[in-house]
Coordinates of C-alpha atoms in Angstrom, one line a residue:
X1 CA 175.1 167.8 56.6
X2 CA 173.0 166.6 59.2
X3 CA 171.1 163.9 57.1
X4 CA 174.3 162.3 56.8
X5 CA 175.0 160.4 60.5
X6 CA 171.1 159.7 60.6
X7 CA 171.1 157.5 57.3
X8 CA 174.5 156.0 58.2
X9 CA 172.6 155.1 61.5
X10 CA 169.3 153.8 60.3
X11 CA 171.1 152.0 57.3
X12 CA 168.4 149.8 55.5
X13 CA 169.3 146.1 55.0
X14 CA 170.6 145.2 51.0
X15 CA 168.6 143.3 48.8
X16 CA 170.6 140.1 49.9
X17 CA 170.2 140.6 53.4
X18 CA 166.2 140.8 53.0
X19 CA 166.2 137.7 50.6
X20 CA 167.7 135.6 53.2
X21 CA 165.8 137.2 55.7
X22 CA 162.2 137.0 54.3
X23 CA 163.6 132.9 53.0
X24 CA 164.7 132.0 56.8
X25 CA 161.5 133.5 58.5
X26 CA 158.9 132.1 56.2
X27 CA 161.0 128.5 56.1
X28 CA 160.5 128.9 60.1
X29 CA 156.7 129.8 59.5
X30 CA 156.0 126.8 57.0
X31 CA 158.1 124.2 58.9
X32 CA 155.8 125.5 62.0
X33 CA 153.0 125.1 59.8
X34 CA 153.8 121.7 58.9
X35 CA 154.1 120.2 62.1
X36 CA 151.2 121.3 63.5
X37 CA 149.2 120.1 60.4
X38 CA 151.1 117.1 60.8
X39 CA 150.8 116.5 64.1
X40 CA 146.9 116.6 64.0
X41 CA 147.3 114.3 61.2
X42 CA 149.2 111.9 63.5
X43 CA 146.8 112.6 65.8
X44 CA 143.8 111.8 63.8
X45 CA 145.5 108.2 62.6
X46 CA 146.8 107.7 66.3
X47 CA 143.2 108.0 67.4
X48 CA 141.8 105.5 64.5
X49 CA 144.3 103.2 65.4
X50 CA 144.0 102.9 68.7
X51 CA 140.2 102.8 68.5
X52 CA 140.2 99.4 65.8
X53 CA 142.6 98.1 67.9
X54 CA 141.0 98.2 71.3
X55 CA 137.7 97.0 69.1
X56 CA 139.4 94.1 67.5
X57 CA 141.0 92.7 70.7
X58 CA 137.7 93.1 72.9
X59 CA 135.9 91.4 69.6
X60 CA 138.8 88.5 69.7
X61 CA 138.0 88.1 73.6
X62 CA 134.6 87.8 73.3
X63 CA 134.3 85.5 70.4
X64 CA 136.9 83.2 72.0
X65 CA 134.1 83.1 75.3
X66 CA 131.0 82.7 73.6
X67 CA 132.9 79.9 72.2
X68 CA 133.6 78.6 75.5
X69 CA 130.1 79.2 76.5
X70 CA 128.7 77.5 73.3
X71 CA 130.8 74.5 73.9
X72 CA 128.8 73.8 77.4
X73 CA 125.7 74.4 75.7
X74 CA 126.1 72.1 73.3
X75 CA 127.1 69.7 75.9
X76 CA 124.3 70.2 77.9
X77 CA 122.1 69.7 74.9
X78 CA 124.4 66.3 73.8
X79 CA 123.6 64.7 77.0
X80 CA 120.0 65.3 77.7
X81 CA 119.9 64.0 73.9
X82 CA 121.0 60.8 75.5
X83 CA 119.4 60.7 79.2
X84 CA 116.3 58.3 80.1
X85 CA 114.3 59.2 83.4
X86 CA 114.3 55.2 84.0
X87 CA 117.9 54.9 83.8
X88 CA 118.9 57.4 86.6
X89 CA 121.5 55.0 88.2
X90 CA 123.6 55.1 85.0
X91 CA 123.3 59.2 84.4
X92 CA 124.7 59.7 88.3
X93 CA 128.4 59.0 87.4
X94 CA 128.6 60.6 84.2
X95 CA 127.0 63.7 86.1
X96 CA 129.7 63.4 88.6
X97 CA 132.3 63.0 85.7
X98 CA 131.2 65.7 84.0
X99 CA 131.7 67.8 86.6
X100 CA 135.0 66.5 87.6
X101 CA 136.3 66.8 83.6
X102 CA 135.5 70.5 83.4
X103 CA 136.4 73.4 85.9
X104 CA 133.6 75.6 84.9
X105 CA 131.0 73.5 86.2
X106 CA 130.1 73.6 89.8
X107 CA 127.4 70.8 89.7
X108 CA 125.4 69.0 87.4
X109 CA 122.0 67.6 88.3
X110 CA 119.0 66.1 86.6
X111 CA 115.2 66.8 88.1
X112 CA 111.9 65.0 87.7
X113 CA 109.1 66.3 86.0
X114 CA 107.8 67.1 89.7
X115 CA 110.7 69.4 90.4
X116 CA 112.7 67.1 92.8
X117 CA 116.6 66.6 91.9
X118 CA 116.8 62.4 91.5
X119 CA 120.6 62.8 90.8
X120 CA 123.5 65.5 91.1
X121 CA 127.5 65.5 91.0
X122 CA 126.6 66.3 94.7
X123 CA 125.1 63.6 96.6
X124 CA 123.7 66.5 99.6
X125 CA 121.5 67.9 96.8
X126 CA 119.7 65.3 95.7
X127 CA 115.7 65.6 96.9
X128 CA 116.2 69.0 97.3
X129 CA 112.8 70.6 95.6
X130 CA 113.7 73.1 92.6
X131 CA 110.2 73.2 91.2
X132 CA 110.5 77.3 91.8
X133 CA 113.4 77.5 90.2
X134 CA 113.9 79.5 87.2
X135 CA 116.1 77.3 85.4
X136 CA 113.6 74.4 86.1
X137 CA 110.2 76.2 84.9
X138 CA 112.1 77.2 81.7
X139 CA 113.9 74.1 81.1
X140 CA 110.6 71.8 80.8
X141 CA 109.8 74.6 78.3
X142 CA 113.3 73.4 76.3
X143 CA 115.9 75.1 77.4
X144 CA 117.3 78.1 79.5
X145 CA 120.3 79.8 80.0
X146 CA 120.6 83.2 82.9
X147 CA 122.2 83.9 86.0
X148 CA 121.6 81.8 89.5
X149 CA 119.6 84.6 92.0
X150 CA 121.5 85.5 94.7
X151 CA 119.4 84.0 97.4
X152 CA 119.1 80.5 95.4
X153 CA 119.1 77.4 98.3
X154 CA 121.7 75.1 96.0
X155 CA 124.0 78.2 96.3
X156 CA 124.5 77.9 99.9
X157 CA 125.2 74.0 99.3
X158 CA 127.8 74.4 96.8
X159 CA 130.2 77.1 97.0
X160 CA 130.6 79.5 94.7
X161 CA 134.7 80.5 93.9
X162 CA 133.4 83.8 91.8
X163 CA 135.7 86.6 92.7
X164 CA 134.9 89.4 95.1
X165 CA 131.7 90.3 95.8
X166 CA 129.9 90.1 92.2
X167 CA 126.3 89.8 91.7
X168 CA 126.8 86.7 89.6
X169 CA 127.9 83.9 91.4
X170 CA 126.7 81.2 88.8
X171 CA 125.4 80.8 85.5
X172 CA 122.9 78.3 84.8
X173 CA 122.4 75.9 81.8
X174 CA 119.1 73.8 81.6
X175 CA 117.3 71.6 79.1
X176 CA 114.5 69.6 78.9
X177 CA 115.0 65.4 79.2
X178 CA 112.4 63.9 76.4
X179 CA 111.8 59.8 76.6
X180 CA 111.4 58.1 73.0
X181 CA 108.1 59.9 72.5
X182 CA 109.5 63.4 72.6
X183 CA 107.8 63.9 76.0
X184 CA 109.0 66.3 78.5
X185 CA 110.1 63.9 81.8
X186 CA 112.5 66.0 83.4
X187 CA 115.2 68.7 83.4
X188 CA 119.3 68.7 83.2
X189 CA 121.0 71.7 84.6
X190 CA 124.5 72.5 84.2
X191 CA 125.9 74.9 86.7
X192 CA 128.8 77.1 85.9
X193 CA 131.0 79.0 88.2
X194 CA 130.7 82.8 87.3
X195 CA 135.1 82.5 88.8
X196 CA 136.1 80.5 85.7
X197 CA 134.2 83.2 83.5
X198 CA 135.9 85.9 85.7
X199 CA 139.4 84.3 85.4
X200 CA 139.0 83.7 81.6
X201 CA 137.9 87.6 81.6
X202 CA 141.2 88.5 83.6
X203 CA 143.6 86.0 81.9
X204 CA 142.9 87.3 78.5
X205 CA 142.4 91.0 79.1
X206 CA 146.3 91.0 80.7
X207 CA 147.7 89.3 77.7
X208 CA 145.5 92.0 75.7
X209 CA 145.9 94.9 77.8
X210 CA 142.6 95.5 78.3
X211 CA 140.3 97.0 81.3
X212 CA 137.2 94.8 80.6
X213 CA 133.4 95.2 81.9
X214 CA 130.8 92.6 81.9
X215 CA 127.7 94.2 81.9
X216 CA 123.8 93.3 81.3
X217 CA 121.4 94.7 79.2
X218 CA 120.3 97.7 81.6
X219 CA 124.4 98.3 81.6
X220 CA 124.9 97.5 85.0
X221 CA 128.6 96.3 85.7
X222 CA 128.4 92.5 86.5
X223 CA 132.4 92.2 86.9
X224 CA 135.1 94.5 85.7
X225 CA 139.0 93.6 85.6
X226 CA 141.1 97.2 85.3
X227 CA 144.7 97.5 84.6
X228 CA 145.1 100.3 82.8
X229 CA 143.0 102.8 83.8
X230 CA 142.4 103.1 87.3
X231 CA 138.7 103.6 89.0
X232 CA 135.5 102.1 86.9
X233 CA 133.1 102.9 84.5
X234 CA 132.9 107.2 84.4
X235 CA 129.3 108.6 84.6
X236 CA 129.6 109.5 81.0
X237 CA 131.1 106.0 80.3
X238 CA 128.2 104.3 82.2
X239 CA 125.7 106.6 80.3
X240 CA 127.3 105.3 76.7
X241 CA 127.3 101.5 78.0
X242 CA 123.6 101.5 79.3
X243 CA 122.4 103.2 76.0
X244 CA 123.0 99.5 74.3
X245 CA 124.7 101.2 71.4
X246 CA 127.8 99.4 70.2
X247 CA 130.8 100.5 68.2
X248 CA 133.7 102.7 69.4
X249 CA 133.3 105.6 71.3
X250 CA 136.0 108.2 73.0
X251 CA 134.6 109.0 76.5
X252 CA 136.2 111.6 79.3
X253 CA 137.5 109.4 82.1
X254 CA 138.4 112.2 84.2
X255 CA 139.5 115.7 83.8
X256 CA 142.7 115.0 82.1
X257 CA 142.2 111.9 80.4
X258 CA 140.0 110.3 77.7
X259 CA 139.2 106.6 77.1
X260 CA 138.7 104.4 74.2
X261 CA 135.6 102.6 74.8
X262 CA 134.3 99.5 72.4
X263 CA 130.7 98.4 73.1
X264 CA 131.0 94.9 71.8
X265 CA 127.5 92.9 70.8
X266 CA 126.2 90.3 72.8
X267 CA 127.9 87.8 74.3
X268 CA 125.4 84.7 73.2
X269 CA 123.3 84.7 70.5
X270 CA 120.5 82.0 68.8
X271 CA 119.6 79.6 72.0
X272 CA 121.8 81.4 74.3
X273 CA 120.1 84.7 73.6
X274 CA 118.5 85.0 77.3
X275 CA 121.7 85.4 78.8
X276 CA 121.7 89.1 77.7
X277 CA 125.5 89.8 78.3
X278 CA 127.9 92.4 76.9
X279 CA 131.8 93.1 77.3
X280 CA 132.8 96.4 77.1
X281 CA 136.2 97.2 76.3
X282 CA 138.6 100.0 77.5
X283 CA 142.5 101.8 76.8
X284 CA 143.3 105.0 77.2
X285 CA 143.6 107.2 74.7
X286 CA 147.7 107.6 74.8
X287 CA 147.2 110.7 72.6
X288 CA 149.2 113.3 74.0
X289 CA 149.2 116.0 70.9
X290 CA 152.5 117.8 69.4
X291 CA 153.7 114.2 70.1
X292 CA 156.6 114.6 67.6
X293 CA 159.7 115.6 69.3
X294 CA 160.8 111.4 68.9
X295 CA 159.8 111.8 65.5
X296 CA 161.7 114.7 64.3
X297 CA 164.6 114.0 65.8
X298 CA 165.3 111.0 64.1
X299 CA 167.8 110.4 61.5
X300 CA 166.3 110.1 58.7
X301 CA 164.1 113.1 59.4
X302 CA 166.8 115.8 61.1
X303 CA 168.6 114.4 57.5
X304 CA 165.7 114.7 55.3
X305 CA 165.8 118.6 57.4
X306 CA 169.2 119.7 56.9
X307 CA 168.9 119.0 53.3
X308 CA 166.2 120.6 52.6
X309 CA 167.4 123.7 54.2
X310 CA 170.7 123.2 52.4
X311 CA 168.5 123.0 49.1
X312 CA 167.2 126.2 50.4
X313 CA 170.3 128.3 51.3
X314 CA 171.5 126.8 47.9
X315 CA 169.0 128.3 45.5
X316 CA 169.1 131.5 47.7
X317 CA 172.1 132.2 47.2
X318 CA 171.9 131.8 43.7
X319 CA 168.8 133.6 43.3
X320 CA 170.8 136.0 44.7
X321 CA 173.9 135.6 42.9
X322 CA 172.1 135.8 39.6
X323 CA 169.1 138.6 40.2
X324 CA 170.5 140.5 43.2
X325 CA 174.0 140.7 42.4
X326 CA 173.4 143.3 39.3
X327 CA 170.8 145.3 40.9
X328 CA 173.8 145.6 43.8
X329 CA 176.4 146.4 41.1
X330 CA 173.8 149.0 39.2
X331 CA 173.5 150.9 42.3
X332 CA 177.0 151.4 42.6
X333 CA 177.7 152.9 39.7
X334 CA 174.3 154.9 39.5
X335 CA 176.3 156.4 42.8
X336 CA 179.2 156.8 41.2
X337 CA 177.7 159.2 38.8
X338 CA 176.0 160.8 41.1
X339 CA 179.0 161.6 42.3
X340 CA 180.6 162.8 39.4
X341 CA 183.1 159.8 38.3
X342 CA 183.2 159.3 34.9
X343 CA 182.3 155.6 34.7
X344 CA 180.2 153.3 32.2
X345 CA 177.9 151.5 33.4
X346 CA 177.9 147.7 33.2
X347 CA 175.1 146.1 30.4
X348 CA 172.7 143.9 32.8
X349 CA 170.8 141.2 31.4
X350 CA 169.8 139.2 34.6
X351 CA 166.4 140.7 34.6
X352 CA 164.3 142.4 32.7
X353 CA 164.2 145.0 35.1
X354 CA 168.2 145.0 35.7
X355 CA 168.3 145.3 31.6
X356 CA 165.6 148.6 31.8
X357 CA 167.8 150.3 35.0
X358 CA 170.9 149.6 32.8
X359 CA 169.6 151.5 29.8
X360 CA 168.1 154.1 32.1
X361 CA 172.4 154.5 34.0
X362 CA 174.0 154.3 30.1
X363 CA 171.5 157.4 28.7
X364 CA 171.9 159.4 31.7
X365 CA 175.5 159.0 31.8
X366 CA 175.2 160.2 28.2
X367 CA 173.8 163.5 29.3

């Protein structure tokens, strides 16, 4: 008598009961499952994404500014093609209209083979002596492209309108003047403001949302333009940039935030190669992880959802309907003659072992 209020206590749960039970909490489990595996999924193509991107609109930048650049070198080359050392008087005002005609030239100038500027787009330079100038020495060699020095005399006579306090405050552009005999006589120069670089770096990375750094080839930051991540170059960023590898690369910024970086190749290439200049590329990483709560709770997905579950609680039901439903009614009447009722047990066909526990009832009821 006393076994009796214990099992009416500690009832165990029907067949039915456990079905939906062990459907609901493994449908929980798998749809867990699933997002996680999708999330890392997303994850993974966010991440590949957003790397080519950032790669493919630093690339676009830079091949748009070598351009730029390779249109004033071929310029430079063009007119030294046509420049005679005798005719000086007539190469003054196109020097002066050259200069006028194009922003990104701060002075043009033409020197004797002696190193003494006979004619400039600045009157106050001509005479000046540039025989130790770099762009000189290598221009009666051919040609020369590289950065003014900082403590260059024709710097202090033109001003430069770089931005900020850059260690590039010009670029220069020489080549050698040849009379009809292919003899070196003398040496055009082409002087470009480092600002119109600067402000063609700073117009184009806002339209493509890019912090940009102009480096050398030691990876030392020449002029940077951020907007989207704030401070420069990290140490582990720097380290990347002054290894001279190139591709895409995901950096730590900071303690809680990563960066894309793309190391893009030089900027000139072929006669320009001395000017060993890189852009480097950077966006955050806007990966956030589990970043699917917009996702899932769209339409099409809370739909695609309830279906399924519907689906679910659908064939359930009729699993249980069909295989659970006998067992149920089996165990009834097994009860029933336990009890002593004279019944006759049901024939069960829904399983085959439903159809072995009906025999089993039938032939016991016989005895």
């Amino acid at each position: 008598m006393s076994r009796m209020p214990l099992a009416r206590r500690y009832r165990l749960p029907s067949l039915t009961t456990a079905l939906f039970g062990f459907v609901t909490l493994f449908a929980i489990v798998g749809f867990g499952a699933m997002t996680l595996v999708a999330d890392r999924r997303l994850e993974n193509v966010a991440s590949a994404v957003q790397s080519e991107s950032v790669y493919l609109r630093g690339e676009a930048l830079r091949m748009n500014l070598s351009k730029a650049l390779d249109r004033e070198w071929n310029s430079v080359n063009a007119v030294a093609g046509t420049l005679r050392m005798n005719a000086i008087r007539v190469a003054r005002p196109r020097l002066i209209a050259i200069s006028r005609i194009s922003n990104s030239i701060a002075w043009a100038g033409i020197a004797d083979a002696s190193g003494r500027l006979v004619a400039s787009s600045h009157d106050e330079l001509e005479g000046q002596d540039v025989s130790r100038a770099t762009w000189f020495r290598r221009g009666l060699a051919g040609s020369h492209i590289g950065t003014a020095p900082a403590g260059d005399p024709l710097g202090r006579l033109v001003p430069s309108d770089a931005a900020g306090e850059g260690p590039v405050k010009f670029v220069d552009l020489s080549v050698a003047i040849r009379d009809d005999e292919d003899r070196v006589e003398g040496v055009l120069i082409y002087r470009l403001n480092a600002g119109w670089i600067q402000n063609y770096l700073v117009e184009s990375a806002r339209v493509l949302d890019l912090d940009l750094f102009l480096v050398d080839g030691r990876g030392r930051v020449l002029f940077d333009y951020v907007q989207s991540v704030p401070g420069g170059l990290s140490d582990r960023a720097a380290q990347v940039v002054a290894s001279g590898q190139q591709g895409i690369f995901r950096v730590e910024h900071d303690d809680k935030h990563d960066v894309f970086l793309a190391l893009l190749p030089k900027l000139v290439t072929d006669g320009m190669a001395s000017l060993d200049w890189r852009l480097v590329a950077r966006v955050p990483t806007r990966i956030t992880g589990l970043g699917l709560g917009p996702f899932m709770l769209s339409r099409d997905i809370v739909a695609l959802l309830l279906g399924s579950l519907l689906a679910l609680l659908l064939g359930t039901a009729l699993f249980s309907r069909y295989f659970l439903r006998p067992l149920q009614t089996l165990s009834r009447e097994a009860e029933a003659i336990a009890e002593g009722r004279d019944i006759y047990p049901a024939e069960q066909r829904s399983s085959r072992e439903a159809e072995i526990l009906s025999s089993a009832i039938v032939r016991i009821q016989k005895v």
